[in-house]
Amino acid sequence: RSGSPLSPPAAVSQVTVRDALNQALDEELERDERVFLLGEEVAQYDGAYKISRGLWKKYGDKRVIDTPISEMGFAGIAVGAAMAGLRPVCEFMTFNFSMQAIDQVINSAAKSCYMSAGSISVPIVFRGPNGASAGVAAQHSQCFAAWYGHCPGLKVVSPWSSEDAKGLLKASIRDDNPVVMLESELLYGVPFEMSEQAQSKEFVIPIGKAKIEKQGTHVTLVAHSRPVGHCLEAAAVLSKEGVECEVINLRTIRPMDIETVEASVVKTNHLVTVEGGWPQFGVGAEICARIMEGPAFNYLDAPAVRVTGADVPMPYAKILEDNSIPQVKDIVFAVKKTLNI
């Protein structure tokens, strides 16, 4: 930043998703002594992805806790701690490993408030990388947005940019309900512009509100997590051909902001959903069903189109992996198909 009083302060700076998450954790640990972080390698090693870099040195053993490799065990400890009044942030090294703890997430965390008639709240965040990384094959590559989005009692968020990551993590930690935060490992090192407002300690993004990343008039593109970037790239390509895409970053999977999608479809009359997960019973399938059942259906000039991951366990070979994940060309193709051009 320039020190001269005449020059305006720099309004935006480049921050990686990793640093945005680190900032959010640091600020919330400082703000509320009930918040603590636990998971594999989060303390002395600074986190498997360096999200928790420096936090153990700053806050010590009680606030940043290394656990054994037992997801069911440490997720259970975290849920119990939340029921007893603390606010745990439980990191899974990848959400594929949350399957070891899915009983704790669904049966203990998600259902307790309802089953206790509201007398037990479970303010907990389950976070970590979700979906495909690169070259880690089938057991480490699936997207859990549809899995956890299916379950009442949970809130599910899926950030794309650094601003999303910081604002949603802070909102999740402050929320009195269990929140599943699905990050993308491939975005951790990606820098995004962050405004001064987004870098303030009180910046939060409300859970359940989508963001229109680009205004457009011809077709609505809806995505979450990394595919939001692909949609913006596809929109740039299509713009040169005279097609203006409206790009919606869902941000939250549950509760889903279907109103923003509906308003956009009413304007553009076309819908394409994009996700990295499998097609069957996916996030895109839910969006299409909700549009079908709601007032925006009458405004569609063509069937909605889904762009999804391939309906296979993720292959290991790079060329097969690339063909199993939605690419920019797949989005461009889907848009042209729905616009009949």
mmCIF file of C-alpha atoms in Angstrom:
data_model
loop_
_atom_site.group_PDB
_atom_site.id
_atom_site.type_symbol
_atom_site.label_atom_id
_atom_site.label_comp_id
_atom_site.label_asym_id
_atom_site.label_seq_id
_atom_site.Cartn_x
_atom_site.Cartn_y
_atom_site.Cartn_z
ATOM 1 C CA ARG A 1 0.000 0.000 0.000
ATOM 2 C CA SER A 2 1.179 3.496 -0.762
ATOM 3 C CA GLY A 3 1.922 5.652 2.254
ATOM 4 C CA SER A 4 0.961 8.921 0.553
ATOM 5 C CA PRO A 5 -2.236 10.435 1.950
ATOM 6 C CA LEU A 6 -3.113 11.693 -1.540
ATOM 7 C CA SER A 7 -3.299 8.268 -3.175
ATOM 8 C CA PRO A 8 -6.417 6.219 -2.355
ATOM 9 C CA PRO A 9 -5.735 2.952 -0.500
ATOM 10 C CA ALA A 10 -5.503 -0.145 -2.682
ATOM 11 C CA ALA A 11 -9.065 -1.459 -2.705
ATOM 12 C CA VAL A 12 -8.283 -5.031 -3.673
ATOM 13 C CA SER A 13 -5.400 -7.421 -3.208
ATOM 14 C CA GLN A 14 -4.648 -10.943 -4.406
ATOM 15 C CA VAL A 15 -5.202 -13.615 -1.761
ATOM 16 C CA THR A 16 -5.089 -17.382 -2.280
ATOM 17 C CA VAL A 17 -7.965 -19.559 -1.088
ATOM 18 C CA ARG A 18 -5.500 -21.215 1.335
ATOM 19 C CA ASP A 19 -4.627 -17.857 2.943
ATOM 20 C CA ALA A 20 -8.290 -16.789 3.035
ATOM 21 C CA LEU A 21 -9.199 -19.956 4.977
ATOM 22 C CA ASN A 22 -6.207 -19.458 7.282
ATOM 23 C CA GLN A 23 -7.294 -15.850 7.900
ATOM 24 C CA ALA A 24 -10.850 -16.964 8.740
ATOM 25 C CA LEU A 25 -9.666 -19.636 11.194
ATOM 26 C CA ASP A 26 -7.210 -17.233 12.841
ATOM 27 C CA GLU A 27 -9.850 -14.525 13.266
ATOM 28 C CA GLU A 28 -12.498 -16.888 14.651
ATOM 29 C CA LEU A 29 -10.075 -18.618 17.064
ATOM 30 C CA GLU A 30 -9.122 -15.145 18.322
ATOM 31 C CA ARG A 31 -12.717 -13.892 18.482
ATOM 32 C CA ASP A 32 -14.279 -16.795 20.418
ATOM 33 C CA GLU A 33 -12.392 -18.972 22.879
ATOM 34 C CA ARG A 34 -14.938 -21.780 22.399
ATOM 35 C CA VAL A 35 -13.686 -22.320 18.832
ATOM 36 C CA PHE A 36 -11.056 -25.003 18.325
ATOM 37 C CA LEU A 37 -9.635 -26.914 15.375
ATOM 38 C CA LEU A 38 -8.976 -30.644 15.302
ATOM 39 C CA GLY A 39 -7.956 -33.161 12.679
ATOM 40 C CA GLU A 40 -5.027 -35.059 11.225
ATOM 41 C CA GLU A 41 -1.787 -33.022 11.028
ATOM 42 C CA VAL A 42 -3.530 -29.686 11.688
ATOM 43 C CA ALA A 43 -1.191 -28.669 14.534
ATOM 44 C CA GLN A 44 2.563 -29.305 14.423
ATOM 45 C CA TYR A 45 2.654 -29.979 10.682
ATOM 46 C CA ASP A 46 0.580 -26.819 9.936
ATOM 47 C CA GLY A 47 -2.088 -28.887 8.141
ATOM 48 C CA ALA A 48 -1.811 -31.340 5.258
ATOM 49 C CA TYR A 49 -2.594 -28.442 2.880
ATOM 50 C CA LYS A 50 -1.090 -25.733 5.148
ATOM 51 C CA ILE A 51 -4.531 -24.249 5.815
ATOM 52 C CA SER A 52 -3.770 -24.078 9.554
ATOM 53 C CA ARG A 53 -0.249 -22.681 9.101
ATOM 54 C CA GLY A 54 0.945 -20.889 12.247
ATOM 55 C CA LEU A 55 -2.204 -21.499 14.289
ATOM 56 C CA TRP A 56 -0.776 -24.151 16.639
ATOM 57 C CA LYS A 57 2.196 -21.925 17.485
ATOM 58 C CA LYS A 58 -0.188 -19.033 18.153
ATOM 59 C CA TYR A 59 -2.995 -20.790 20.048
ATOM 60 C CA GLY A 60 -1.385 -23.919 21.511
ATOM 61 C CA ASP A 61 -2.422 -27.513 22.167
ATOM 62 C CA LYS A 62 -5.903 -26.835 23.570
ATOM 63 C CA ARG A 63 -7.149 -24.892 20.520
ATOM 64 C CA VAL A 64 -5.393 -26.699 17.651
ATOM 65 C CA ILE A 65 -5.361 -30.448 18.154
ATOM 66 C CA ASP A 66 -3.650 -33.211 16.180
ATOM 67 C CA THR A 67 -5.729 -36.399 16.133
ATOM 68 C CA PRO A 68 -4.989 -40.043 15.350
ATOM 69 C CA ILE A 69 -6.040 -41.316 11.915
ATOM 70 C CA SER A 70 -9.543 -42.190 13.079
ATOM 71 C CA GLU A 71 -12.257 -40.066 11.501
ATOM 72 C CA MET A 72 -15.075 -41.771 13.363
ATOM 73 C CA GLY A 73 -13.233 -41.130 16.642
ATOM 74 C CA PHE A 74 -12.316 -37.481 16.253
ATOM 75 C CA ALA A 75 -15.599 -36.542 14.530
ATOM 76 C CA GLY A 76 -17.401 -38.108 17.513
ATOM 77 C CA ILE A 77 -15.237 -36.165 19.968
ATOM 78 C CA ALA A 78 -15.998 -32.982 18.033
ATOM 79 C CA VAL A 79 -19.772 -33.597 18.014
ATOM 80 C CA GLY A 80 -19.733 -34.259 21.772
ATOM 81 C CA ALA A 81 -17.720 -31.085 22.334
ATOM 82 C CA ALA A 82 -20.263 -29.104 20.288
ATOM 83 C CA MET A 83 -23.148 -30.538 22.306
ATOM 84 C CA ALA A 84 -21.300 -29.473 25.479
ATOM 85 C CA GLY A 85 -21.023 -25.860 24.334
ATOM 86 C CA LEU A 86 -17.781 -25.622 22.372
ATOM 87 C CA ARG A 87 -17.559 -24.724 18.659
ATOM 88 C CA PRO A 88 -15.305 -27.290 16.968
ATOM 89 C CA VAL A 89 -13.923 -27.079 13.439
ATOM 90 C CA CYS A 90 -13.334 -30.680 12.374
ATOM 91 C CA GLU A 91 -10.996 -31.035 9.390
ATOM 92 C CA PHE A 92 -11.113 -34.131 7.191
ATOM 93 C CA MET A 93 -7.939 -34.580 5.168
ATOM 94 C CA THR A 94 -10.310 -35.283 2.301
ATOM 95 C CA PHE A 95 -14.087 -35.609 2.379
ATOM 96 C CA ASN A 96 -13.729 -39.124 1.018
ATOM 97 C CA PHE A 97 -12.527 -40.003 4.524
ATOM 98 C CA SER A 98 -15.652 -38.430 6.032
ATOM 99 C CA MET A 99 -17.350 -41.685 5.029
ATOM 100 C CA GLN A 100 -15.597 -43.222 8.041
ATOM 101 C CA ALA A 101 -17.465 -40.654 10.153
ATOM 102 C CA ILE A 102 -20.696 -40.254 8.213
ATOM 103 C CA ASP A 103 -22.684 -41.770 11.104
ATOM 104 C CA GLN A 104 -21.394 -39.002 13.396
ATOM 105 C CA VAL A 105 -22.124 -36.303 10.804
ATOM 106 C CA ILE A 106 -25.655 -37.469 9.956
ATOM 107 C CA ASN A 107 -26.988 -39.386 12.958
ATOM 108 C CA SER A 108 -25.275 -37.439 15.740
ATOM 109 C CA ALA A 109 -24.708 -33.901 14.424
ATOM 110 C CA ALA A 110 -27.509 -33.338 11.898
ATOM 111 C CA LYS A 111 -30.426 -34.936 13.759
ATOM 112 C CA SER A 112 -29.833 -34.002 17.406
ATOM 113 C CA CYS A 113 -31.445 -30.548 17.376
ATOM 114 C CA TYR A 114 -34.645 -31.925 15.807
ATOM 115 C CA MET A 115 -34.767 -35.062 17.977
ATOM 116 C CA SER A 116 -34.263 -33.029 21.164
ATOM 117 C CA ALA A 117 -37.031 -30.549 20.204
ATOM 118 C CA GLY A 118 -34.402 -27.831 19.871
ATOM 119 C CA SER A 119 -32.796 -28.276 23.288
ATOM 120 C CA ILE A 120 -29.476 -29.618 21.922
ATOM 121 C CA SER A 121 -27.698 -27.484 19.353
ATOM 122 C CA VAL A 122 -24.599 -28.810 17.594
ATOM 123 C CA PRO A 123 -22.510 -25.829 16.421
ATOM 124 C CA ILE A 124 -19.829 -27.681 14.462
ATOM 125 C CA VAL A 125 -18.074 -27.255 11.131
ATOM 126 C CA PHE A 126 -16.853 -30.263 9.146
ATOM 127 C CA ARG A 127 -14.423 -28.956 6.517
ATOM 128 C CA GLY A 128 -11.791 -30.135 4.065
ATOM 129 C CA PRO A 129 -11.179 -30.766 0.368
ATOM 130 C CA ASN A 130 -14.003 -32.345 -1.630
ATOM 131 C CA GLY A 131 -14.316 -33.674 -5.173
ATOM 132 C CA ALA A 132 -11.579 -34.444 -7.648
ATOM 133 C CA SER A 133 -7.991 -33.407 -7.101
ATOM 134 C CA ALA A 134 -5.394 -34.558 -9.641
ATOM 135 C CA GLY A 135 -4.146 -38.114 -10.075
ATOM 136 C CA VAL A 136 -5.586 -39.512 -6.852
ATOM 137 C CA ALA A 137 -7.970 -42.047 -8.446
ATOM 138 C CA ALA A 138 -11.447 -43.221 -7.468
ATOM 139 C CA GLN A 139 -11.268 -43.454 -3.678
ATOM 140 C CA HIS A 140 -10.066 -39.864 -3.256
ATOM 141 C CA SER A 141 -12.017 -38.044 -5.968
ATOM 142 C CA GLN A 142 -15.733 -38.041 -5.318
ATOM 143 C CA CYS A 143 -17.921 -35.013 -4.653
ATOM 144 C CA PHE A 144 -20.093 -35.157 -1.532
ATOM 145 C CA ALA A 145 -22.281 -32.129 -2.275
ATOM 146 C CA ALA A 146 -25.288 -34.278 -3.201
ATOM 147 C CA TRP A 147 -24.629 -36.746 -0.328
ATOM 148 C CA TYR A 148 -24.656 -34.138 2.429
ATOM 149 C CA GLY A 149 -27.048 -31.802 0.607
ATOM 150 C CA HIS A 150 -29.599 -34.642 0.855
ATOM 151 C CA CYS A 151 -29.772 -34.513 4.662
ATOM 152 C CA PRO A 152 -32.083 -32.262 6.711
ATOM 153 C CA GLY A 153 -30.384 -30.777 9.778
ATOM 154 C CA LEU A 154 -27.156 -29.964 7.942
ATOM 155 C CA LYS A 155 -26.124 -26.804 6.177
ATOM 156 C CA VAL A 156 -23.771 -27.412 3.247
ATOM 157 C CA VAL A 157 -21.539 -24.739 1.710
ATOM 158 C CA SER A 158 -19.237 -25.007 -1.308
ATOM 159 C CA PRO A 159 -16.935 -22.005 -1.893
ATOM 160 C CA TRP A 160 -15.236 -21.023 -5.132
ATOM 161 C CA SER A 161 -13.229 -17.819 -4.605
ATOM 162 C CA SER A 162 -11.081 -16.613 -1.704
ATOM 163 C CA GLU A 163 -13.906 -14.289 -0.678
ATOM 164 C CA ASP A 164 -16.332 -17.251 -0.649
ATOM 165 C CA ALA A 165 -13.880 -19.324 1.396
ATOM 166 C CA LYS A 166 -13.317 -16.706 4.063
ATOM 167 C CA GLY A 167 -16.888 -15.408 4.330
ATOM 168 C CA LEU A 168 -18.510 -18.832 4.342
ATOM 169 C CA LEU A 169 -16.062 -20.360 6.839
ATOM 170 C CA LYS A 170 -16.616 -17.501 9.283
ATOM 171 C CA ALA A 171 -20.395 -17.762 8.853
ATOM 172 C CA SER A 172 -20.190 -21.540 9.328
ATOM 173 C CA ILE A 173 -18.193 -21.271 12.562
ATOM 174 C CA ARG A 174 -20.659 -18.709 13.946
ATOM 175 C CA ASP A 175 -23.739 -20.742 12.947
ATOM 176 C CA ASP A 176 -25.482 -22.751 15.663
ATOM 177 C CA ASN A 177 -26.136 -25.668 13.293
ATOM 178 C CA PRO A 178 -23.779 -28.321 11.922
ATOM 179 C CA VAL A 179 -22.226 -27.084 8.681
ATOM 180 C CA VAL A 180 -20.390 -29.165 6.070
ATOM 181 C CA MET A 181 -17.907 -27.013 4.150
ATOM 182 C CA LEU A 182 -16.769 -28.603 0.890
ATOM 183 C CA GLU A 183 -13.556 -27.001 -0.355
ATOM 184 C CA SER A 184 -11.549 -27.767 -3.507
ATOM 185 C CA GLU A 185 -7.942 -28.881 -3.142
ATOM 186 C CA LEU A 186 -7.200 -27.602 -6.659
ATOM 187 C CA LEU A 187 -8.275 -24.082 -5.632
ATOM 188 C CA TYR A 188 -6.143 -23.793 -2.463
ATOM 189 C CA GLY A 189 -3.185 -22.238 -4.278
ATOM 190 C CA VAL A 190 -5.266 -20.076 -6.641
ATOM 191 C CA PRO A 191 -5.171 -16.306 -5.958
ATOM 192 C CA PHE A 192 -8.368 -14.257 -6.226
ATOM 193 C CA GLU A 193 -8.943 -10.554 -5.790
ATOM 194 C CA MET A 194 -10.250 -9.719 -2.328
ATOM 195 C CA SER A 195 -11.686 -6.334 -1.422
ATOM 196 C CA GLU A 196 -10.750 -4.512 1.777
ATOM 197 C CA GLN A 197 -14.244 -5.251 3.066
ATOM 198 C CA ALA A 198 -13.698 -8.996 2.504
ATOM 199 C CA GLN A 199 -10.451 -8.806 4.457
ATOM 200 C CA SER A 200 -12.052 -7.184 7.504
ATOM 201 C CA LYS A 201 -12.549 -9.266 10.643
ATOM 202 C CA GLU A 202 -16.328 -8.935 10.547
ATOM 203 C CA PHE A 203 -16.779 -10.042 6.931
ATOM 204 C CA VAL A 204 -19.222 -12.955 6.625
ATOM 205 C CA ILE A 205 -21.217 -14.308 3.695
ATOM 206 C CA PRO A 206 -24.757 -15.352 4.622
ATOM 207 C CA ILE A 207 -25.318 -19.088 4.250
ATOM 208 C CA GLY A 208 -28.053 -19.849 1.706
ATOM 209 C CA LYS A 209 -27.394 -16.979 -0.690
ATOM 210 C CA ALA A 210 -26.032 -17.463 -4.211
ATOM 211 C CA LYS A 211 -23.960 -14.843 -6.049
ATOM 212 C CA ILE A 212 -24.295 -13.733 -9.662
ATOM 213 C CA GLU A 213 -20.672 -13.679 -10.834
ATOM 214 C CA LYS A 214 -21.527 -12.419 -14.334
ATOM 215 C CA GLN A 215 -24.693 -10.832 -15.711
ATOM 216 C CA GLY A 216 -26.067 -12.195 -18.992
ATOM 217 C CA THR A 217 -29.216 -12.418 -21.072
ATOM 218 C CA HIS A 218 -29.112 -15.607 -23.174
ATOM 219 C CA VAL A 219 -28.526 -18.539 -20.827
ATOM 220 C CA THR A 220 -28.170 -19.185 -17.084
ATOM 221 C CA LEU A 221 -25.138 -21.206 -15.941
ATOM 222 C CA VAL A 222 -25.327 -22.491 -12.355
ATOM 223 C CA ALA A 223 -22.317 -24.083 -10.641
ATOM 224 C CA HIS A 224 -20.554 -24.455 -7.290
ATOM 225 C CA SER A 225 -16.909 -24.810 -6.280
ATOM 226 C CA ARG A 226 -14.266 -25.090 -9.017
ATOM 227 C CA PRO A 227 -16.705 -25.384 -11.989
ATOM 228 C CA VAL A 228 -17.745 -21.749 -11.346
ATOM 229 C CA GLY A 229 -14.379 -20.780 -12.831
ATOM 230 C CA HIS A 230 -14.973 -23.077 -15.802
ATOM 231 C CA CYS A 231 -18.356 -21.419 -16.357
ATOM 232 C CA LEU A 232 -16.760 -17.966 -16.403
ATOM 233 C CA GLU A 233 -14.154 -19.209 -18.912
ATOM 234 C CA ALA A 234 -16.901 -20.729 -21.087
ATOM 235 C CA ALA A 235 -18.868 -17.457 -20.827
ATOM 236 C CA ALA A 236 -15.820 -15.530 -22.080
ATOM 237 C CA VAL A 237 -15.496 -17.884 -25.068
ATOM 238 C CA LEU A 238 -19.219 -17.669 -25.880
ATOM 239 C CA SER A 239 -19.277 -13.895 -25.482
ATOM 240 C CA LYS A 240 -17.006 -13.631 -28.546
ATOM 241 C CA GLU A 241 -19.705 -15.480 -30.476
ATOM 242 C CA GLY A 242 -22.433 -13.107 -29.273
ATOM 243 C CA VAL A 243 -23.835 -15.353 -26.517
ATOM 244 C CA GLU A 244 -24.064 -13.679 -23.101
ATOM 245 C CA CYS A 245 -24.154 -16.166 -20.208
ATOM 246 C CA GLU A 246 -25.352 -15.303 -16.716
ATOM 247 C CA VAL A 247 -23.087 -17.191 -14.284
ATOM 248 C CA ILE A 248 -24.427 -18.057 -10.822
ATOM 249 C CA ASN A 249 -22.086 -19.208 -8.060
ATOM 250 C CA LEU A 250 -24.371 -21.235 -5.745
ATOM 251 C CA ARG A 251 -22.047 -20.902 -2.721
ATOM 252 C CA THR A 252 -24.536 -22.913 -0.622
ATOM 253 C CA ILE A 253 -25.875 -26.373 -1.503
ATOM 254 C CA ARG A 254 -28.260 -26.556 1.447
ATOM 255 C CA PRO A 255 -30.353 -24.473 1.932
ATOM 256 C CA MET A 256 -30.329 -23.844 -1.817
ATOM 257 C CA ASP A 257 -30.991 -20.329 -3.118
ATOM 258 C CA ILE A 258 -33.412 -21.404 -5.838
ATOM 259 C CA GLU A 259 -34.957 -17.897 -6.000
ATOM 260 C CA THR A 260 -31.798 -16.429 -7.552
ATOM 261 C CA VAL A 261 -31.735 -19.236 -10.123
ATOM 262 C CA GLU A 262 -35.445 -18.775 -10.881
ATOM 263 C CA ALA A 263 -35.080 -15.025 -11.384
ATOM 264 C CA SER A 264 -32.195 -15.636 -13.778
ATOM 265 C CA VAL A 265 -34.100 -18.287 -15.761
ATOM 266 C CA VAL A 266 -37.074 -15.920 -16.078
ATOM 267 C CA LYS A 267 -34.638 -13.438 -17.653
ATOM 268 C CA THR A 268 -32.588 -15.772 -19.919
ATOM 269 C CA ASN A 269 -35.157 -18.536 -20.690
ATOM 270 C CA HIS A 270 -32.383 -21.189 -20.716
ATOM 271 C CA LEU A 271 -30.632 -23.190 -17.990
ATOM 272 C CA VAL A 272 -27.387 -25.206 -17.854
ATOM 273 C CA THR A 273 -26.137 -26.665 -14.549
ATOM 274 C CA VAL A 274 -22.471 -27.576 -14.065
ATOM 275 C CA GLU A 275 -20.926 -29.746 -11.337
ATOM 276 C CA GLY A 276 -17.991 -32.066 -10.771
ATOM 277 C CA GLY A 277 -20.110 -34.763 -9.125
ATOM 278 C CA TRP A 278 -21.880 -37.756 -10.633
ATOM 279 C CA PRO A 279 -25.059 -37.177 -12.686
ATOM 280 C CA GLN A 280 -27.542 -39.404 -10.900
ATOM 281 C CA PHE A 281 -29.377 -37.646 -8.018
ATOM 282 C CA GLY A 282 -26.860 -34.801 -8.257
ATOM 283 C CA VAL A 283 -26.959 -31.090 -7.438
ATOM 284 C CA GLY A 284 -27.878 -30.274 -11.058
ATOM 285 C CA ALA A 285 -30.712 -32.821 -10.950
ATOM 286 C CA GLU A 286 -32.107 -31.082 -7.861
ATOM 287 C CA ILE A 287 -31.890 -27.635 -9.489
ATOM 288 C CA CYS A 288 -33.655 -28.918 -12.625
ATOM 289 C CA ALA A 289 -36.419 -30.500 -10.517
ATOM 290 C CA ARG A 290 -36.948 -27.320 -8.494
ATOM 291 C CA ILE A 291 -37.150 -25.212 -11.663
ATOM 292 C CA MET A 292 -39.579 -27.760 -13.164
ATOM 293 C CA GLU A 293 -41.829 -27.515 -10.087
ATOM 294 C CA GLY A 294 -41.688 -23.735 -9.733
ATOM 295 C CA PRO A 295 -42.839 -20.605 -11.542
ATOM 296 C CA ALA A 296 -39.735 -20.309 -13.727
ATOM 297 C CA PHE A 297 -40.605 -23.478 -15.678
ATOM 298 C CA ASN A 298 -43.046 -21.560 -17.894
ATOM 299 C CA TYR A 299 -40.211 -19.258 -18.995
ATOM 300 C CA LEU A 300 -37.910 -22.025 -20.287
ATOM 301 C CA ASP A 301 -37.581 -22.031 -24.079
ATOM 302 C CA ALA A 302 -35.647 -25.332 -24.111
ATOM 303 C CA PRO A 303 -35.018 -28.243 -21.746
ATOM 304 C CA ALA A 304 -32.510 -27.587 -18.976
ATOM 305 C CA VAL A 305 -29.152 -29.309 -19.581
ATOM 306 C CA ARG A 306 -26.832 -30.832 -16.955
ATOM 307 C CA VAL A 307 -23.057 -30.902 -17.306
ATOM 308 C CA THR A 308 -21.626 -33.334 -14.724
ATOM 309 C CA GLY A 309 -18.737 -35.630 -13.993
ATOM 310 C CA ALA A 310 -18.802 -38.947 -15.827
ATOM 311 C CA ASP A 311 -20.908 -41.736 -14.291
ATOM 312 C CA VAL A 312 -17.829 -43.798 -13.360
ATOM 313 C CA PRO A 313 -15.446 -44.131 -10.429
ATOM 314 C CA MET A 314 -12.633 -41.664 -11.165
ATOM 315 C CA PRO A 315 -9.930 -43.193 -13.402
ATOM 316 C CA TYR A 316 -6.277 -42.745 -12.416
ATOM 317 C CA ALA A 317 -4.832 -42.065 -15.895
ATOM 318 C CA LYS A 318 -4.698 -38.315 -16.570
ATOM 319 C CA ILE A 319 -6.329 -38.409 -20.012
ATOM 320 C CA LEU A 320 -9.218 -40.486 -18.645
ATOM 321 C CA GLU A 321 -9.503 -38.245 -15.598
ATOM 322 C CA ASP A 322 -9.752 -35.151 -17.852
ATOM 323 C CA ASN A 323 -12.559 -36.855 -19.749
ATOM 324 C CA SER A 324 -14.389 -37.623 -16.479
ATOM 325 C CA ILE A 325 -14.476 -34.021 -15.214
ATOM 326 C CA PRO A 326 -16.461 -31.221 -16.899
ATOM 327 C CA GLN A 327 -14.195 -29.049 -19.054
ATOM 328 C CA VAL A 328 -14.815 -25.612 -20.552
ATOM 329 C CA LYS A 329 -15.527 -27.203 -23.960
ATOM 330 C CA ASP A 330 -18.267 -29.363 -22.409
ATOM 331 C CA ILE A 331 -19.999 -26.254 -21.017
ATOM 332 C CA VAL A 332 -19.717 -24.437 -24.367
ATOM 333 C CA PHE A 333 -21.203 -27.498 -26.098
ATOM 334 C CA ALA A 334 -24.099 -27.685 -23.600
ATOM 335 C CA VAL A 335 -24.900 -23.983 -24.024
ATOM 336 C CA LYS A 336 -24.954 -24.294 -27.821
ATOM 337 C CA LYS A 337 -27.152 -27.378 -27.525
ATOM 338 C CA THR A 338 -29.739 -25.651 -25.337
ATOM 339 C CA LEU A 339 -29.686 -22.499 -27.510
ATOM 340 C CA ASN A 340 -29.893 -24.681 -30.666
ATOM 341 C CA ILE A 341 -26.887 -23.011 -32.332
#
